[in-house]
Short mmCIF file of C-alpha atoms in Angstrom, two decimals:
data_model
loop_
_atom_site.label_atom_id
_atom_site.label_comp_id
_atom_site.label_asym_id
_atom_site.label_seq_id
_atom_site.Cartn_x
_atom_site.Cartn_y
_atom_site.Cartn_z
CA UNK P 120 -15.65 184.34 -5.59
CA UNK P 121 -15.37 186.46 -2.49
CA UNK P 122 -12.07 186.85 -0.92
CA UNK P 123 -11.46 184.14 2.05
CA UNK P 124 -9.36 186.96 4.29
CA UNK P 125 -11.19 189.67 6.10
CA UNK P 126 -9.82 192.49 8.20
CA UNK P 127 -8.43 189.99 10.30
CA UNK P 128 -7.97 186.67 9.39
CA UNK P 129 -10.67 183.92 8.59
CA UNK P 130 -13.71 184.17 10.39
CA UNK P 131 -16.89 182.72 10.54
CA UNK P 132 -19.02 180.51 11.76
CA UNK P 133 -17.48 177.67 13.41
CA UNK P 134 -18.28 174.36 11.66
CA UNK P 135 -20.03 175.51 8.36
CA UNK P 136 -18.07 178.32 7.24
CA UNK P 137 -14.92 177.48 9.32
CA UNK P 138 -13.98 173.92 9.11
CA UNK P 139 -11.83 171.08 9.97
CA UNK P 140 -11.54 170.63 6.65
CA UNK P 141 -10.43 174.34 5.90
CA UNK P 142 -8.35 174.76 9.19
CA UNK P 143 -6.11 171.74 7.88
CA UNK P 144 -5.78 172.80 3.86
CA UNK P 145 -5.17 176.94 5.78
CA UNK P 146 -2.25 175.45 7.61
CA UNK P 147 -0.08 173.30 5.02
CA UNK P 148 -0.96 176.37 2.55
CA UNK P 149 0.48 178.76 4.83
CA UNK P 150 3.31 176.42 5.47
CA UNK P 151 3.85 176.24 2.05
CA UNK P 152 3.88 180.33 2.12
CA UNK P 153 5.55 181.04 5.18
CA UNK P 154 7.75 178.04 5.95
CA UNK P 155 9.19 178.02 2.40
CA UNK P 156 12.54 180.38 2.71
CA UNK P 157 15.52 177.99 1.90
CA UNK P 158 16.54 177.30 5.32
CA UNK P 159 20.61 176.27 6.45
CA UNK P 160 21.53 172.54 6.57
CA UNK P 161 19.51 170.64 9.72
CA UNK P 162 17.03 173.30 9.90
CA UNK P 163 13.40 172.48 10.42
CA UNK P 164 10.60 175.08 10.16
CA UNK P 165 8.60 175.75 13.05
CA UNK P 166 5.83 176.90 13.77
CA UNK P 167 3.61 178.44 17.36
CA UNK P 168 -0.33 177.72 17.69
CA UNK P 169 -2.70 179.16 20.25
CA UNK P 170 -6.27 179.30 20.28
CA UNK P 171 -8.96 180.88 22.96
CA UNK P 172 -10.72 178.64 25.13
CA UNK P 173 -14.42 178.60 22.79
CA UNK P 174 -14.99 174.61 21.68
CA UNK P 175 -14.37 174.53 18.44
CA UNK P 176 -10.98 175.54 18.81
CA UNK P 177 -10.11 172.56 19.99
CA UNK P 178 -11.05 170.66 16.50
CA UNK P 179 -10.37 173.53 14.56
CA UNK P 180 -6.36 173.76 15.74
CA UNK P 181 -6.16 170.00 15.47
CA UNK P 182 -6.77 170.71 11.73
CA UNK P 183 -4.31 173.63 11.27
CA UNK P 184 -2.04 171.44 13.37
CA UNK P 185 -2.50 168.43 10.86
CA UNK P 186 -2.08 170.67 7.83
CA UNK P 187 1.41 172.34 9.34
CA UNK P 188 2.84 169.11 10.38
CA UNK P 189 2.02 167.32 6.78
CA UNK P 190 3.74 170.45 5.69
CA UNK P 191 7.17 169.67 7.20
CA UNK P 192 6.82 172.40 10.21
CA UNK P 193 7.34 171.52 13.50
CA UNK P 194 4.39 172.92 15.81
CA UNK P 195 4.65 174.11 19.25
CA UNK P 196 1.45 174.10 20.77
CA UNK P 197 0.72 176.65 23.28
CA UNK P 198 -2.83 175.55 23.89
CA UNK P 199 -5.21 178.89 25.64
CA UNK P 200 -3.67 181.98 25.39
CA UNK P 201 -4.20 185.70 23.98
CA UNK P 202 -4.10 186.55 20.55
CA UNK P 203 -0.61 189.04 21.80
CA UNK P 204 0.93 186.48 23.70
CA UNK P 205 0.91 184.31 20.65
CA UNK P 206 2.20 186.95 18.38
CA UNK P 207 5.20 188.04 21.10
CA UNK P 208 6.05 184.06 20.91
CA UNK P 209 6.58 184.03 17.56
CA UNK P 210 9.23 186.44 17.89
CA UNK P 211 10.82 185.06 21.21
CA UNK P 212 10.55 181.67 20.07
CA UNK P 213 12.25 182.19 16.96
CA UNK P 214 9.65 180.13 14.71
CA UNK P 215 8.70 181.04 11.33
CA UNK P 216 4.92 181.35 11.53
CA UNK P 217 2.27 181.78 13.95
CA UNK P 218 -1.25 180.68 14.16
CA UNK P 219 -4.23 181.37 16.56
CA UNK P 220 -7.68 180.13 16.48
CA UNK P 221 -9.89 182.64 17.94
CA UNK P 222 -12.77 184.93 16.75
CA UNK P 223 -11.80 187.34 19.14
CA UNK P 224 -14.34 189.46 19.83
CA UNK P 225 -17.59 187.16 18.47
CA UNK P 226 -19.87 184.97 19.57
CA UNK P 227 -18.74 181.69 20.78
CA UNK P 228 -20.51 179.54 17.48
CA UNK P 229 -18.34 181.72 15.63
CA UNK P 230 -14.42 181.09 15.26
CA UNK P 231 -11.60 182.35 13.30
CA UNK P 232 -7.88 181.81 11.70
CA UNK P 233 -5.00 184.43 11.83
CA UNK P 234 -1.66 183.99 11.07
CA UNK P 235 1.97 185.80 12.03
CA UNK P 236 4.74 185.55 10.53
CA UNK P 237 8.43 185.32 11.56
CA UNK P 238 8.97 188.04 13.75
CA UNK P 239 5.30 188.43 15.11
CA UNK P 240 3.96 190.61 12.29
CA UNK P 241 0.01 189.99 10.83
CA UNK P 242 0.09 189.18 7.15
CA UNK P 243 -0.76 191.45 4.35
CA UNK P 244 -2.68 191.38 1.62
CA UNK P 245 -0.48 190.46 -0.75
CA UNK P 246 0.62 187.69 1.70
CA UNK P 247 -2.96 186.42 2.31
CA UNK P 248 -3.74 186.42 -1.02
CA UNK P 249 -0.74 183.96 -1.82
CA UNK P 250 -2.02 181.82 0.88
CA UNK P 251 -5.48 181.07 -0.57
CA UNK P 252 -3.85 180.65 -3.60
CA UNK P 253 -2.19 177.84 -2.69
CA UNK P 254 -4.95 175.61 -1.28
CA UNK P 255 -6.24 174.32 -4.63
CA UNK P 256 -2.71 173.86 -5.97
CA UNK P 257 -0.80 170.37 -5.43
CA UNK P 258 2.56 170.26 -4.47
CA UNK P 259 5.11 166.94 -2.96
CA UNK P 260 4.40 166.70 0.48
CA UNK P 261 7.49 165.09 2.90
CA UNK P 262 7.19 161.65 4.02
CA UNK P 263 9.49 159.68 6.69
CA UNK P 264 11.46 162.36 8.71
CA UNK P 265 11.07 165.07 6.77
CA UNK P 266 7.20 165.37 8.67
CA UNK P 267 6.55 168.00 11.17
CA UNK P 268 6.55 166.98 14.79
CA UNK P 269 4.24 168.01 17.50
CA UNK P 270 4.46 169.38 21.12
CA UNK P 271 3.11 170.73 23.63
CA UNK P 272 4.33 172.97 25.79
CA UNK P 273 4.24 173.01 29.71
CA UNK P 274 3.23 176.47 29.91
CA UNK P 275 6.77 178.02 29.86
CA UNK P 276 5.82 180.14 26.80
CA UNK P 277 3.24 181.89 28.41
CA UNK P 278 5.10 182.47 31.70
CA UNK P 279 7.72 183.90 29.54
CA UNK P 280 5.07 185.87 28.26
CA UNK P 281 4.04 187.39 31.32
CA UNK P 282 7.22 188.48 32.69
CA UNK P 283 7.67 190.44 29.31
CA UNK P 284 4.35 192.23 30.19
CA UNK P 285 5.35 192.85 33.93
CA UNK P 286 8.51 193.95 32.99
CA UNK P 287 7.75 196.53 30.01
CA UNK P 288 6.62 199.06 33.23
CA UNK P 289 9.69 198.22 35.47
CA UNK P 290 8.31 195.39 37.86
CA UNK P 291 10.96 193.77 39.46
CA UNK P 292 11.08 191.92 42.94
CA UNK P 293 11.67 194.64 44.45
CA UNK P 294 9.40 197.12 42.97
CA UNK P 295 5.91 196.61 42.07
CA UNK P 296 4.37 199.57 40.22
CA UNK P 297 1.29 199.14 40.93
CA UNK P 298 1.46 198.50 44.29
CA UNK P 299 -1.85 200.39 46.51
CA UNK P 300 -4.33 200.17 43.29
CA UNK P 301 -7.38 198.03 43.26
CA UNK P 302 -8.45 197.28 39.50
CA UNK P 303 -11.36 195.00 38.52
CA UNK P 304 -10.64 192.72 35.80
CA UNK P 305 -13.51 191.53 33.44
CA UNK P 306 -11.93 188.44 31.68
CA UNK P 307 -14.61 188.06 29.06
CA UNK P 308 -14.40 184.11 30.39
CA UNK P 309 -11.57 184.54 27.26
CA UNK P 310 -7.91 183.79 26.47
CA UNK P 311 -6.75 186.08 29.28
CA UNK P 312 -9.07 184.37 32.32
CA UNK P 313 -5.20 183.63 33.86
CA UNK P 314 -2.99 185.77 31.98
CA UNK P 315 -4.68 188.92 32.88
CA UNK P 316 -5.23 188.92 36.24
CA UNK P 317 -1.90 187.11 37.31
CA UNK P 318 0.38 189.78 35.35
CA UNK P 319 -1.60 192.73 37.15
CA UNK P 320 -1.40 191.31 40.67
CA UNK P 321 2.81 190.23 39.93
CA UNK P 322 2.99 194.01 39.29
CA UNK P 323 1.42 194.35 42.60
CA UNK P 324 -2.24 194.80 42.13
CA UNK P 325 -5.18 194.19 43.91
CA UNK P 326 -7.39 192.19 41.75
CA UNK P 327 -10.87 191.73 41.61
CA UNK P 328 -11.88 189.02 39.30
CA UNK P 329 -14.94 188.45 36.92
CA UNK P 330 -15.87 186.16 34.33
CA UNK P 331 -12.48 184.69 33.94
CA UNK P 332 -13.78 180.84 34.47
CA UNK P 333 -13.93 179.61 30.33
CA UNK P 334 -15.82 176.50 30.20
CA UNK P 335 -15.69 177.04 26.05
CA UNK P 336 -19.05 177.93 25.62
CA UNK P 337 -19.57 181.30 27.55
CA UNK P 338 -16.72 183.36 25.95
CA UNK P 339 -18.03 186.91 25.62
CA UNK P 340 -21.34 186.54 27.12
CA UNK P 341 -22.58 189.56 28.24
CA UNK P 342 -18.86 190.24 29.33
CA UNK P 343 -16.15 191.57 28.34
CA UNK P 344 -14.87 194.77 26.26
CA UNK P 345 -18.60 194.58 23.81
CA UNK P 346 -20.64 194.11 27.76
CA UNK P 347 -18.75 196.49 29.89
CA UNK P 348 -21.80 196.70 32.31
CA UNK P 349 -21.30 194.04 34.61
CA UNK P 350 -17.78 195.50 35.56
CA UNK P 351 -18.85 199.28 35.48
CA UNK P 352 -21.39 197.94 38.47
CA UNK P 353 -18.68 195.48 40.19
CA UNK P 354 -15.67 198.46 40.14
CA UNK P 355 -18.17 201.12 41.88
CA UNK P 356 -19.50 197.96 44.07
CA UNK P 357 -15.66 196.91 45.42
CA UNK P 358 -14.86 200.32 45.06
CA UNK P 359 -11.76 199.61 42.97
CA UNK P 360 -9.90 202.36 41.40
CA UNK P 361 -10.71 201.21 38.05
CA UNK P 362 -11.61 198.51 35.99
CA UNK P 363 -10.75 196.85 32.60
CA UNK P 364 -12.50 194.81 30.10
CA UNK P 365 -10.91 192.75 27.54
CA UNK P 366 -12.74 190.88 24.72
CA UNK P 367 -12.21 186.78 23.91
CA UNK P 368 -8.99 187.10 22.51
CA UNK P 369 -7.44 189.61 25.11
CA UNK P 370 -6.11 191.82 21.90
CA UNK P 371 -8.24 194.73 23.27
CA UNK P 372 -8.93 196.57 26.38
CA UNK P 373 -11.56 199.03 27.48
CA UNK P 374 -11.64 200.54 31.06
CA UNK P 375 -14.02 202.05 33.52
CA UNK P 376 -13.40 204.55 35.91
CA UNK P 377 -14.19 204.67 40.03
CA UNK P 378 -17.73 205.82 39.52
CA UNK P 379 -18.65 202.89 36.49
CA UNK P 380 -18.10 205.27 33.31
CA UNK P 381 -16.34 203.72 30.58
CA UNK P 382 -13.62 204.91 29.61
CA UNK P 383 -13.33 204.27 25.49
CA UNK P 384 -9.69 203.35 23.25
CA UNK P 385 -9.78 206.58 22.14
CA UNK P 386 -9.25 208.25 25.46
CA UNK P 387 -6.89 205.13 26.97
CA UNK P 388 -4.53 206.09 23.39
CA UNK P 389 -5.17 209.85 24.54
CA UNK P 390 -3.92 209.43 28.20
CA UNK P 391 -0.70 206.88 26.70
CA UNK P 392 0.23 209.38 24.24
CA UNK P 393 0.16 212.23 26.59
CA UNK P 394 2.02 210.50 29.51
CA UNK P 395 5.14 209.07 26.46
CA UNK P 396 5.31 212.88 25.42
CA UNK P 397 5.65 213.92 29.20
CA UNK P 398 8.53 211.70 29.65
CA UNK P 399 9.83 212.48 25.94
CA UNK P 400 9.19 208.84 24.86
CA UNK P 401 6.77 209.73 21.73
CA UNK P 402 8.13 208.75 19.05
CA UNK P 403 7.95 211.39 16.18
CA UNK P 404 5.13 213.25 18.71
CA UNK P 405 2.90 211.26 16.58
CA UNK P 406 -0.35 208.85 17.69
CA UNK P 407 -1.95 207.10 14.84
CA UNK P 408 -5.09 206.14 14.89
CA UNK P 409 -8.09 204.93 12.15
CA UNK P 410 -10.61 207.30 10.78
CA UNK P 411 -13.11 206.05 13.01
CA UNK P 412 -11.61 208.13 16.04
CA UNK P 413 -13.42 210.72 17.72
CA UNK P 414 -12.75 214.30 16.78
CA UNK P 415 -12.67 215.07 20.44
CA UNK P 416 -9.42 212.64 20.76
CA UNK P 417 -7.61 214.46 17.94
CA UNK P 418 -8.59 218.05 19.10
CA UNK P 419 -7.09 216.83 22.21
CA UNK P 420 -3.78 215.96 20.68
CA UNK P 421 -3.61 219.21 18.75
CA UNK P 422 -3.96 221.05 22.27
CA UNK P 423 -0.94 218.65 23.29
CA UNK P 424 1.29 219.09 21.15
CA UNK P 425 1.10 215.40 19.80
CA UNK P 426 0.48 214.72 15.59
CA UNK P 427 -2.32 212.24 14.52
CA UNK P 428 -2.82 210.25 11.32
CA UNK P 429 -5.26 208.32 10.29
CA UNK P 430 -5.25 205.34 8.71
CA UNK P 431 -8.70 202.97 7.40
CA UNK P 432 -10.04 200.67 9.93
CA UNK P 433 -8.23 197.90 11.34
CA UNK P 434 -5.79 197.40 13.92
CA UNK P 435 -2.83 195.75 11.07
CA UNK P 436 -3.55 199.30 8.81
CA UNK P 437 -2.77 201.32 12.58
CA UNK P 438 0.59 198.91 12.36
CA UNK P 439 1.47 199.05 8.70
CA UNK P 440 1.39 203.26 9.13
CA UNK P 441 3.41 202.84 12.47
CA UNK P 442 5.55 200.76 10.79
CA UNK P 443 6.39 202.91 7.97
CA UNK P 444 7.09 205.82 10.12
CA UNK P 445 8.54 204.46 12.96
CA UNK P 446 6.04 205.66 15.27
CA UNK P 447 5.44 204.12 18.92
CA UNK P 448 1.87 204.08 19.10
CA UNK P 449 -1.21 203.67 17.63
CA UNK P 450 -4.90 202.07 17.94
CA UNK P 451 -8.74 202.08 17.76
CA UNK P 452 -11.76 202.78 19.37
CA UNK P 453 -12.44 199.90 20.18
CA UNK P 454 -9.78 199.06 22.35
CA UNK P 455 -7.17 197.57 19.95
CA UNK P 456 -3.62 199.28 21.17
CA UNK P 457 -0.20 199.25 19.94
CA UNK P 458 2.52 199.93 22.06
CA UNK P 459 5.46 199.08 19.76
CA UNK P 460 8.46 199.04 22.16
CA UNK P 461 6.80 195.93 23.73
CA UNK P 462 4.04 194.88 21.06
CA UNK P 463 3.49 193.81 17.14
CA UNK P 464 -0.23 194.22 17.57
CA UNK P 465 -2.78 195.33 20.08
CA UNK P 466 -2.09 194.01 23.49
CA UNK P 467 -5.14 194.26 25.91
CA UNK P 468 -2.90 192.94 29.33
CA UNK P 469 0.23 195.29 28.34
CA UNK P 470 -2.58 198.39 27.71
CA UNK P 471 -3.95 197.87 31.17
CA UNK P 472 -0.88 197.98 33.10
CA UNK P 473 0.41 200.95 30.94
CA UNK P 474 -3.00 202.26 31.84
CA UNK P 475 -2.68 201.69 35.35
CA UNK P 476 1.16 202.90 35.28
CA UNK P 477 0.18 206.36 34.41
CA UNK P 478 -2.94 206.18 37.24
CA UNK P 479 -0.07 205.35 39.71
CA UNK P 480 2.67 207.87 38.86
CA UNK P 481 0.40 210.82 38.12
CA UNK P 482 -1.52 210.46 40.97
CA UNK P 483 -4.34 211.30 39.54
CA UNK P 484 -7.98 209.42 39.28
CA UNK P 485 -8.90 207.75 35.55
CA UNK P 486 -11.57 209.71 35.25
CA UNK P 487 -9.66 212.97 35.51
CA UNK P 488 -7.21 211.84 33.27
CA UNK P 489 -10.14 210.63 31.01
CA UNK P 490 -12.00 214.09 31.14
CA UNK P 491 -8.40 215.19 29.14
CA UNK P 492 -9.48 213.36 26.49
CA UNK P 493 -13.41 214.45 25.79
CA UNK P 494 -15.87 212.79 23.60
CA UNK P 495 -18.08 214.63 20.97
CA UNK P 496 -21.30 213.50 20.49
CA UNK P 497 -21.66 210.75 17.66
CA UNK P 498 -24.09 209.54 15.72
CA UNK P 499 -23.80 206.23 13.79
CA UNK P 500 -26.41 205.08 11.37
CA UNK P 501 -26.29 202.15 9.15
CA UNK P 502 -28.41 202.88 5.91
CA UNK P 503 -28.74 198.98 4.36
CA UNK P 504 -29.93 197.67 1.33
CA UNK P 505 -27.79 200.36 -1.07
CA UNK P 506 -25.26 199.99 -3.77
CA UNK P 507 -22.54 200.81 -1.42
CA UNK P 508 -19.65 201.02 -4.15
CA UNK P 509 -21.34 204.56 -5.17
CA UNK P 510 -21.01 205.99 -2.33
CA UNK P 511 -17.96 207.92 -2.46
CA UNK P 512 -18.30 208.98 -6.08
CA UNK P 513 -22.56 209.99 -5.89
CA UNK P 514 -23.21 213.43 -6.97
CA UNK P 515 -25.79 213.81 -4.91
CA UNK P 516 -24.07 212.30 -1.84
CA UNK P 517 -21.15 214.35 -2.36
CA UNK P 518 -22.56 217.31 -2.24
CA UNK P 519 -24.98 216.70 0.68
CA UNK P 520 -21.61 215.75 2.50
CA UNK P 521 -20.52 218.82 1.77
CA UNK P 522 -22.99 220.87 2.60
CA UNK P 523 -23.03 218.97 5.83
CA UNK P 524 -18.84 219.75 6.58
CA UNK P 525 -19.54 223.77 6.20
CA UNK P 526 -22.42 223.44 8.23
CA UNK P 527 -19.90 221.58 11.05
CA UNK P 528 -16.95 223.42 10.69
CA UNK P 529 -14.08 222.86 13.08
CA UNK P 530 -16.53 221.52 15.33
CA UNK P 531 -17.72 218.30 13.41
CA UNK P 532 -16.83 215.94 11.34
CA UNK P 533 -18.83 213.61 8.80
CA UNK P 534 -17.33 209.91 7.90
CA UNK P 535 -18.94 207.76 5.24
CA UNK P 536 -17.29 204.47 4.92
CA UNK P 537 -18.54 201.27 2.94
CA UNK P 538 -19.03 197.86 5.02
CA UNK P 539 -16.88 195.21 4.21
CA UNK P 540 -18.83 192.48 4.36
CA UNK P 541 -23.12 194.09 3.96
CA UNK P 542 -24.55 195.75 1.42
CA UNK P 543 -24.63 199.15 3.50
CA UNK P 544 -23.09 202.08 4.02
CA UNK P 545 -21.98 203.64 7.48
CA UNK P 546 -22.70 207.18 8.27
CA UNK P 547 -21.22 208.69 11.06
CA UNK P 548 -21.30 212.61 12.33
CA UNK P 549 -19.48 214.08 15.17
CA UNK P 550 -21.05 217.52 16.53
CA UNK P 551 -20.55 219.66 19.65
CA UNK P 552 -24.21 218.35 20.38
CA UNK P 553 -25.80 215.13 20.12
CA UNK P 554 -28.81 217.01 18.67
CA UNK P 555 -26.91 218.46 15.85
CA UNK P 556 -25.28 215.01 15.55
CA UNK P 557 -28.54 213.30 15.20
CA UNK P 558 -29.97 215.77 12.67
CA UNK P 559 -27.03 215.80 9.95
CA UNK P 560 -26.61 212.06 10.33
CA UNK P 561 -30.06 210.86 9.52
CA UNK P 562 -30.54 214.06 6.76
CA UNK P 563 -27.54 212.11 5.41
CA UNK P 564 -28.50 208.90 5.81
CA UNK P 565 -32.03 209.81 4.02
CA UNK P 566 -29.73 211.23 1.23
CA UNK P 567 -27.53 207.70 1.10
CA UNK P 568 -30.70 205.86 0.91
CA UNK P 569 -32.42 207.49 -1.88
CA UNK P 570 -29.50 207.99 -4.24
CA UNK P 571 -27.76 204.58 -3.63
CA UNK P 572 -31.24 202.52 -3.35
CA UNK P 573 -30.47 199.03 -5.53
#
């Protein structure tokens, strides 16, 4: 039977593959897990839960809310909110687990579970793996008193929230950092519609807002961090200095410069890491990042001084190695950064005003500081319909890899990497053109096909 966990969470879509019925045996199981520590005399477990605003997370956190509370955990319901917010509430709240309904960057039919545990942190495998476990065992549920309770909250939490974010670049009321800069804020009509733009403007920006107006059907419709196009035409349009994009859950952020070019996750970790080792606030002189990173961002690094490491993809393997080494940040392409003095996972809010910080007290534009950080050419192709768990012992594919890394040299790089959840197999090939990217990628690709074909 496959495994119930992905990369992140449960996930699927809403209703057949995610249900009520799931969402409620997820949350007394991870009750069970989480909540279980012997506790001192007149303790009572608790427990956070936050969703984003798509429909089905209204049914689908009454479940986990049911299954928590049958449990013997008390629940604190936050109601909307990002994915980071609930994660940093965790923590602040002192409560032993955390759960937030969301399928972050998805479609709106499609929804998701994740869950925290005490002290904000996202699960591991072993941990997950526990979890399912327990939802097909039995075990004596409370009765009387010893039942969870449920509140909600007034929207305290998330104000607390915010002030952490404002604060975590020095925004006080007498000093707003950000004070003279115009940014464009594409909400993705997701968990941060409020969040977002109020923590900018309290740290003195000029906002200009899109799609932040969740009606729990439009989340990520062509907006947001995967549809950056709308806001690359509204920041040039309002001439703001920049904009930024976040997806449904508001754990990533992309931005666009003042003439509408995006600027990627690579090049937002690039200008971070740069502007921490400036003030000598780089931990280790070390950014960590997942394979999938452009070569241009780690070339980049080398010139600055600053160490990378790469981990396999996914924002909680980015945490695990920053973890481990005590290192201070870390992140992904696609917009998912760490910042762990303030942050236990990727933040999209707390990236754009550490973005917009370093805009403000360098003086300089985002695309200048962007152009420090450039991106080789890549070429991604998806070769389907293979027997993917050959792919990194093949003879054949080996040694066309091979051939294809002395070919590239210093200047290239070649990535195979087996989908998680399709029978295919990525190939991806950096060059210093996009022609020579193009040609070694699909002479792969034709190589993956007709070695691997099932």
């Amino acid at each position: 039977m496959a495994r119930l966990f992905g990369t992140d969470g449960v996930r699927g879509l809403a209703n057949r593959d995610v249900t009520a019925e799931l969402a409620l045996a997820l949350g007394s199981a991870a009750a069970h897990e989480l909540a279980s520590a012997p506790q001192a005399p007149g303790h009572r477990s608790r427990a956070v839960l936050g969703r984003d605003p798509r429909a089905s997370g209204e049914f689908l956190g009454a479940g986990v809310t049911a299954g928590l509370a049958s449990a013997g955990v008390d629940v604190i319901d936050l109601g909307v909110l990002p994915t980071p917010a609930l994660a940093y509430l965790v923590s602040a709240l002192d409560c032993d687990l955390g759960v937030m309904i969301s399928a972050s960057h998805n479609p709106m039919p499609d929804n998701g579970i994740k869950f925290f545990q005490r002290g904000g942190l996202k699960l591991d495998d072993a941990v997950e793996d526990r979890i399912e476990a327990w939802i097909t065992e039995t075990w004596e549920l409370p009765t009387g008193a010893g039942v969870g309770r449920v509140r909600v909250d007034n929207g305290s939490a998330v104000d607390r929230y915010v002030e952490h974010l404002v604060s975590s670049i020095g925004t006080t009321a007498d000093h707003r950092p950000l004070e003279g800069l115009r940014i464009a804020v594409d909400a993705a009509n997701g968990a941060a519609s409020v969040v977002g733009p109020e923590a900018l403007r309290q740290a003195g920006a000029d906002v200009v807002v899109m799609n932040a107006s969740p009606d729990g059907r439009n989340i990520n419709e062509k907006a947001g961090s995967t549809h950056p196009e709308q806001l690359q035409a509204v920041v040039v349009a309002a001439e703001a200095d920049f904009g930024v994009a976040f997806d449904g859950d508001a754990d990533r952020c992309l931005a666009v410069d003042h003439a509408g070019a995006l600027v990627d996750g690579d090049q937002i970790l690039g200008i971070l890491a740069r502007a921490m080792k400036a003030e000598q606030r780089l931990p280790n002189d070390t950014l960590v990042v997942t394979v999938m990173s452009n070569l241009g961002l780690l070339l980049a690094m080398r010139e600055s001084g600053i160490t990378t490491l790469q981990t396999g993809v996914g924002d909680r393997y980015v945490l695990e190695e920053m973890r481990a080494g005590g290192h201070g940040i870390g992140g992904e392409q696609s917009g998912h950064i760490i910042l762990a003095e303030h942050a236990t996972t990727g933040d999209g809010v707390l990236t754009a005003l550490h973005l917009a910080a370093e805009v403000k007290r360098s003086g300089m534009r985002l695309a200048d500081l962007a152009a420090l950080i450039p991106r080789l050419p890549q070429t991604l192709v998806n070769v389907k319909g293979v027997d993917k768990a050959r792919a990194a012992s093949d003879e054949g594919v080996l040694t066309a890899v091979a051939a294809a890394e002395a070919l590239l040299g210093e200047t290239g790089r070649v990535l195979l990497r087996q989908s998680g959840t399709e029978p295919l197999v990525r190939v991806m090939v950096e060059a210093a053109t996009q022609q020579q990217a193009d040609g070694v990628a699909d002479s792969l690709a034709a190589v993956v096909r007709e070695r691997l074909a099932l």
